[in-house]
Amino acid sequence: MSDTDLQPAIADRPSLSPGKRIADWILANPAGFPLALLALTCLVVGAINPDFWQLANLFDVLRASVVEGLFALGVLVVLAAGGLDVSFSAIAALVMYTVTLIVSTLVPGLGILPILLAGLAGGALLGALNGVLINLLKAPALIVTIATQYAFRGFLLTFVGTALFMNIPASMTAFGQIALFSQVSADGLRVQFPAYFLIFVLAAIVTWALLNHTLLGRAVYACGGKPEIAARLGFNIARVRVFVFAWAGMLAGLAGILHVTSNRLANPFDLAGTELAVIAAVVLGGARVTGGKGTVGGTIAGVLLITLVDNVLIQVGIPSTWRTAVVGAFILLAGMFYAWVDRTAVGR
């Protein structure tokens, strides 16, 4: 058959509408939407206040994104598996305060690596407890993690301590002060980019590899998307559920330790109230609360967007009390946009 014979068939093939092309692109590139919002926010803020483009602001946003970014990576894995976790901040608070107190009291000379490992292990155990309880009680993940959130915080405030703890181990203080980059700004202030940001980068890479290049990652998405089909394919949904909550808890414990190293103090009341911003960041990145979707790239873009909002409201003359309203508007916008994307993709 000649090329001229093929031309009528090609001409008769229906072309995709612009809306369907956009929907297909977003499904293939989930980070596109939050990155577009991020770029638009930067342009608007930079136009209102040119001082926004200083290097110090970039470092502030990246540094502030570490703890919430680790939280978000854990929430992403849980959401992808069809669950929902709101106990991560309580896990982080309990782990960071307990580990700091024990190390300072018993082994003040302990190095930073064992402390980080203790945070990982403690968080993983508490997170796995969430998964076990959900399996045993056959209750919704949201209800169980609300209960454990109160239980973890209650245990911390009742049995561990409530005082602001400033005498943290020397290794934690030293690690928090290591800078990858340091520069003196035009106004004489020293701008530093912390080394602990690399831990966030490493956690993001490992989480991405887990979700995209392992059988366990396939099981996570399968259990979140179509659990009945996943069960028929041989995936153990109960074990997957325990794993994803353990993963979220592990990252939360790590985030708690890094929070102490960056602030050089341990406060049992810290990190409470971060749940909305973290879940918003994951949803902005393309994850669905119904499960089965979500990417690391989209989640990181969502975290950077939420962190940017936290850091620049004052620069454009908007009171910081409006933060929650702005975050809520972003969530609503993302929900409407992704609902349109899903409808358009299904229609095709």
Coordinates of C-alpha atoms in Angstrom, one line a residue:
M1 CA 0.0 0.0 0.0
S2 CA 1.4 3.4 -1.0
D3 CA 1.6 6.5 1.1
T4 CA -1.2 8.1 -0.9
D5 CA -3.5 5.2 0.0
L6 CA -2.8 5.9 3.7
Q7 CA -3.6 9.6 3.5
P8 CA -7.4 9.3 3.6
A9 CA -7.2 7.0 6.7
I10 CA -4.9 9.5 8.4
A11 CA -7.1 12.4 7.5
D12 CA -10.2 10.6 8.9
R13 CA -8.5 9.9 12.3
P14 CA -10.1 12.1 15.0
S15 CA -7.7 14.6 16.5
L16 CA -7.7 15.3 20.2
S17 CA -9.2 18.5 21.5
P18 CA -6.9 21.0 23.3
G19 CA -8.6 20.1 26.6
K20 CA -8.0 16.4 26.2
R21 CA -4.4 17.1 25.2
I22 CA -3.9 19.1 28.4
A23 CA -5.6 16.3 30.5
D24 CA -3.3 13.7 28.9
W25 CA -0.2 15.9 29.6
I26 CA -1.2 16.4 33.2
L27 CA -1.8 12.7 33.7
A28 CA 1.7 12.0 32.2
N29 CA 3.3 14.9 34.1
P30 CA 1.6 15.3 37.5
A31 CA 4.1 17.9 38.7
G32 CA 3.1 20.3 35.9
F33 CA 0.1 21.8 37.7
P34 CA 1.9 22.6 41.0
L35 CA 5.0 23.8 39.1
A36 CA 2.8 26.2 37.1
L37 CA 1.2 27.5 40.3
L38 CA 4.7 27.8 41.8
A39 CA 6.0 29.8 38.9
L40 CA 3.0 32.0 38.8
T41 CA 3.2 32.7 42.5
C42 CA 6.9 33.6 42.2
L43 CA 6.2 36.0 39.3
V44 CA 3.4 37.7 41.1
V45 CA 5.4 38.1 44.4
G46 CA 8.5 39.2 42.5
A47 CA 6.6 41.8 40.6
I48 CA 5.1 43.2 43.8
N49 CA 8.3 43.0 45.8
P50 CA 11.6 42.7 43.8
D51 CA 13.5 41.8 47.0
F52 CA 11.9 38.4 46.7
W53 CA 14.5 37.4 44.1
Q54 CA 17.3 37.4 46.7
L55 CA 19.2 34.2 47.2
A56 CA 18.4 34.2 50.9
N57 CA 14.7 33.7 50.1
L58 CA 15.4 30.7 48.0
F59 CA 17.5 29.2 50.8
D60 CA 14.7 29.9 53.3
V61 CA 12.1 28.1 51.2
L62 CA 14.3 25.1 50.6
R63 CA 15.3 24.9 54.2
A64 CA 11.8 25.2 55.5
S65 CA 10.6 22.5 53.1
V66 CA 12.6 19.7 54.6
V67 CA 10.4 18.7 57.5
E68 CA 7.1 19.1 55.7
G69 CA 8.6 17.5 52.6
L70 CA 9.5 14.4 54.6
F71 CA 6.0 14.3 56.0
A72 CA 4.5 14.7 52.6
L73 CA 6.5 11.8 51.1
G74 CA 5.1 9.6 53.8
V75 CA 1.6 10.8 53.3
L76 CA 2.0 10.3 49.5
V77 CA 2.8 6.6 50.0
V78 CA -0.2 6.2 52.3
L79 CA -2.6 8.0 50.0
A80 CA -1.3 6.0 47.0
A81 CA -2.3 2.8 48.9
G82 CA -5.8 4.2 49.6
G83 CA -5.3 5.3 53.2
L84 CA -5.0 8.6 55.0
D85 CA -2.7 9.4 57.9
V86 CA -3.0 12.5 60.2
S87 CA -0.8 11.1 63.0
F88 CA 2.6 11.9 61.4
S89 CA 3.1 15.1 63.3
A90 CA 2.4 13.4 66.7
I91 CA 4.8 10.6 65.7
A92 CA 7.5 13.2 64.9
A93 CA 7.0 15.1 68.2
L94 CA 7.1 11.9 70.3
V95 CA 10.2 10.5 68.6
M96 CA 12.2 13.7 68.5
Y97 CA 11.6 14.6 72.1
T98 CA 12.1 11.1 73.4
V99 CA 15.2 10.4 71.5
T100 CA 16.7 13.8 72.3
L101 CA 15.9 13.4 76.0
I102 CA 17.3 9.9 76.2
V103 CA 20.5 10.7 74.3
S104 CA 21.1 13.9 76.3
T105 CA 20.6 12.1 79.6
L106 CA 22.3 8.8 79.0
V107 CA 24.8 9.1 76.1
P108 CA 25.4 12.8 75.4
G109 CA 28.4 12.1 73.2
L110 CA 26.5 9.9 70.8
G111 CA 27.1 10.6 67.1
I112 CA 24.4 11.9 64.7
L113 CA 24.2 8.7 62.7
P114 CA 22.9 6.5 65.6
I115 CA 20.5 9.4 66.5
L116 CA 19.1 9.5 63.0
L117 CA 18.7 5.7 63.0
A118 CA 16.9 5.8 66.3
G119 CA 14.5 8.4 64.8
L120 CA 13.9 6.1 61.8
A121 CA 13.3 3.0 63.9
G122 CA 11.1 4.7 66.5
G123 CA 8.9 6.4 63.8
A124 CA 8.6 3.1 61.8
L125 CA 7.4 1.2 64.9
L126 CA 4.7 3.9 65.7
G127 CA 3.7 4.0 62.1
A128 CA 3.4 0.2 61.8
L129 CA 1.2 0.3 64.9
N130 CA -1.3 2.4 62.8
G131 CA -1.3 -0.2 60.1
V132 CA -1.8 -3.1 62.6
L133 CA -4.7 -1.3 64.3
I134 CA -6.4 -0.6 61.0
N135 CA -6.1 -4.3 60.0
L136 CA -7.3 -5.5 63.4
L137 CA -10.2 -3.1 63.9
K138 CA -11.3 -3.0 60.2
A139 CA -11.8 0.7 60.8
P140 CA -11.1 3.6 58.4
A141 CA -7.5 4.8 58.4
L142 CA -8.6 8.4 59.1
I143 CA -10.4 7.4 62.3
V144 CA -7.6 5.2 63.6
T145 CA -4.9 7.8 62.9
I146 CA -6.9 10.6 64.6
A147 CA -7.1 8.3 67.6
T148 CA -3.4 7.5 67.6
Q149 CA -2.5 11.1 67.1
Y150 CA -4.2 12.0 70.4
A151 CA -2.7 8.9 72.0
F152 CA 0.9 9.7 71.0
R153 CA 0.6 13.3 72.0
G154 CA -1.1 12.4 75.3
F155 CA 1.7 9.8 76.1
L156 CA 4.3 12.4 75.3
L157 CA 2.8 15.2 77.5
T158 CA 1.9 12.8 80.3
F159 CA 4.9 10.5 80.6
V160 CA 7.8 11.9 78.7
G161 CA 7.9 15.6 79.3
T162 CA 6.4 19.0 78.6
A163 CA 9.4 21.3 79.1
L164 CA 11.2 23.1 76.4
F165 CA 14.5 21.1 76.0
M166 CA 17.4 23.3 74.8
N167 CA 20.3 21.2 76.0
I168 CA 20.4 18.9 72.9
P169 CA 23.3 16.6 72.1
A170 CA 26.4 18.3 70.6
S171 CA 26.3 16.1 67.5
M172 CA 22.8 17.3 66.7
T173 CA 23.8 20.9 67.1
A174 CA 26.9 20.5 65.0
F175 CA 25.0 18.6 62.2
G176 CA 22.4 21.4 62.0
Q177 CA 25.1 24.0 61.5
I178 CA 26.9 22.2 58.6
A179 CA 26.4 24.3 55.5
L180 CA 26.7 23.2 51.9
F181 CA 26.9 26.8 50.7
S182 CA 27.5 30.0 52.5
Q183 CA 27.5 33.6 51.2
V184 CA 27.5 37.1 52.7
S185 CA 24.6 39.1 51.2
A186 CA 24.7 42.8 50.2
D187 CA 23.3 43.9 53.6
G188 CA 26.0 42.0 55.5
L189 CA 23.9 39.0 56.5
R190 CA 25.4 35.5 56.1
V191 CA 23.2 33.2 54.0
Q192 CA 23.7 29.4 54.6
F193 CA 22.3 26.4 52.8
P194 CA 22.1 23.5 55.3
A195 CA 23.6 20.1 54.6
Y196 CA 20.6 18.3 56.1
F197 CA 18.6 19.2 53.0
L198 CA 20.5 16.3 51.3
I199 CA 18.7 13.9 53.6
F200 CA 15.4 15.2 52.2
V201 CA 16.8 14.7 48.7
L202 CA 17.9 11.1 49.5
A203 CA 14.5 10.3 51.0
A204 CA 12.8 11.6 47.9
I205 CA 15.0 9.4 45.6
V206 CA 14.5 6.3 47.7
T207 CA 10.7 6.9 47.8
W208 CA 10.6 7.4 44.1
A209 CA 12.6 4.3 43.4
L210 CA 10.3 2.3 45.8
L211 CA 7.1 3.4 44.1
N212 CA 8.3 3.2 40.5
H213 CA 10.9 0.4 40.3
T214 CA 9.8 -2.3 42.8
L215 CA 7.1 -4.9 43.1
L216 CA 6.1 -3.4 46.4
G217 CA 5.5 0.0 44.7
R218 CA 3.2 -1.7 42.2
A219 CA 1.4 -3.3 45.1
V220 CA 0.9 0.1 46.8
Y221 CA -0.7 1.6 43.7
A222 CA -2.7 -1.5 43.0
C223 CA -4.1 -1.7 46.6
G224 CA -5.0 2.0 46.4
G225 CA -6.6 1.9 43.0
K226 CA -8.5 -1.4 42.9
P227 CA -8.1 -3.3 46.1
E228 CA -10.4 -6.1 45.1
I229 CA -8.4 -6.7 41.9
A230 CA -5.1 -6.4 43.8
A231 CA -6.2 -9.1 46.2
R232 CA -7.1 -11.4 43.3
L233 CA -3.7 -10.8 41.8
G234 CA -2.1 -12.1 45.0
F235 CA -1.1 -8.9 46.7
N236 CA -1.4 -9.0 50.5
I237 CA -3.4 -5.9 51.3
A238 CA -2.9 -6.1 55.0
R239 CA 0.9 -6.3 54.7
V240 CA 0.9 -3.5 52.2
R241 CA -1.1 -1.4 54.6
V242 CA 1.3 -2.0 57.5
F243 CA 4.2 -1.2 55.3
V244 CA 2.9 2.2 54.0
F245 CA 2.1 3.4 57.5
A246 CA 5.5 2.2 58.8
W247 CA 7.1 4.1 55.9
A248 CA 5.2 7.2 56.7
G249 CA 6.1 6.9 60.4
M250 CA 9.7 6.3 59.6
L251 CA 9.9 9.5 57.6
A252 CA 8.0 11.3 60.3
G253 CA 10.5 10.2 62.9
L254 CA 13.4 11.3 60.7
A255 CA 11.7 14.7 60.2
G256 CA 11.4 15.1 63.9
I257 CA 15.1 14.6 64.5
L258 CA 16.0 17.1 61.7
H259 CA 13.5 19.6 63.2
V260 CA 15.5 19.4 66.4
T261 CA 18.9 19.8 64.7
S262 CA 17.7 22.8 62.7
N263 CA 16.1 24.6 65.6
R264 CA 18.6 23.4 68.2
L265 CA 15.8 22.7 70.7
A266 CA 13.1 20.1 71.4
N267 CA 9.6 21.4 72.1
P268 CA 6.9 18.8 72.6
F269 CA 4.3 21.2 71.3
D270 CA 6.1 21.7 68.0
L271 CA 4.8 20.4 64.6
A272 CA 1.1 20.3 65.8
G273 CA -1.2 21.8 63.2
T274 CA 1.0 20.9 60.1
E275 CA -1.4 18.2 58.9
L276 CA -3.5 20.4 56.7
A277 CA -0.5 22.0 54.9
V278 CA 1.2 18.6 54.3
I279 CA -2.0 16.9 52.9
A280 CA -2.6 20.0 50.8
A281 CA 0.9 19.7 49.3
V282 CA 0.4 16.1 48.4
V283 CA -3.1 16.7 46.9
L284 CA -1.7 19.7 44.9
G285 CA 1.0 17.3 43.6
G286 CA -1.7 15.1 41.9
A287 CA -2.4 12.4 44.6
R288 CA -6.0 11.4 45.1
V289 CA -7.6 10.8 48.4
T290 CA -9.3 7.8 46.7
G291 CA -5.9 6.2 46.2
G292 CA -4.0 4.7 43.3
K293 CA -2.3 8.0 42.1
G294 CA 0.5 10.3 43.1
T295 CA 4.1 11.0 42.3
V296 CA 7.2 12.1 44.2
G297 CA 7.9 14.9 41.7
G298 CA 4.3 16.3 42.1
T299 CA 4.5 16.0 45.9
I300 CA 7.8 17.9 46.1
A301 CA 6.4 20.7 43.8
G302 CA 3.3 20.9 46.1
V303 CA 5.5 21.2 49.2
L304 CA 7.6 24.0 47.6
L305 CA 4.4 25.8 46.7
I306 CA 2.9 25.6 50.2
T307 CA 6.3 26.5 51.8
L308 CA 6.6 29.5 49.4
V309 CA 3.2 30.7 50.5
D310 CA 4.3 30.5 54.2
N311 CA 7.4 32.5 53.5
V312 CA 6.2 35.3 51.2
L313 CA 2.9 36.5 52.4
I314 CA 4.5 39.2 54.6
Q315 CA 6.6 40.3 51.6
V316 CA 3.5 41.2 49.6
G317 CA 1.7 42.9 52.5
I318 CA -0.7 40.0 53.3
P319 CA -1.0 39.1 57.0
S320 CA 0.3 35.7 57.9
T321 CA -3.2 34.9 59.4
W322 CA -4.4 34.5 55.8
R323 CA -2.1 31.5 55.3
T324 CA -4.8 29.0 55.9
A325 CA -7.2 30.7 53.6
V326 CA -4.7 30.7 50.8
V327 CA -3.8 27.1 51.3
G328 CA -7.6 26.2 51.3
A329 CA -8.0 28.1 48.0
F330 CA -5.1 26.1 46.5
I331 CA -6.7 22.8 47.7
L332 CA -10.1 23.8 46.2
L333 CA -8.4 24.8 42.9
A334 CA -6.5 21.6 42.7
G335 CA -9.5 19.5 43.5
M336 CA -11.5 21.2 40.7
F337 CA -8.7 21.0 38.3
Y338 CA -7.9 17.3 38.9
A339 CA -11.6 16.4 38.8
W340 CA -11.7 18.0 35.3
V341 CA -8.6 16.1 34.3
D342 CA -10.1 12.8 35.4
R343 CA -13.4 13.5 33.7
T344 CA -11.7 14.5 30.4
A345 CA -9.4 11.4 30.4
V346 CA -12.4 9.1 31.1
G347 CA -14.4 10.8 28.4
R348 CA -11.6 10.1 25.9

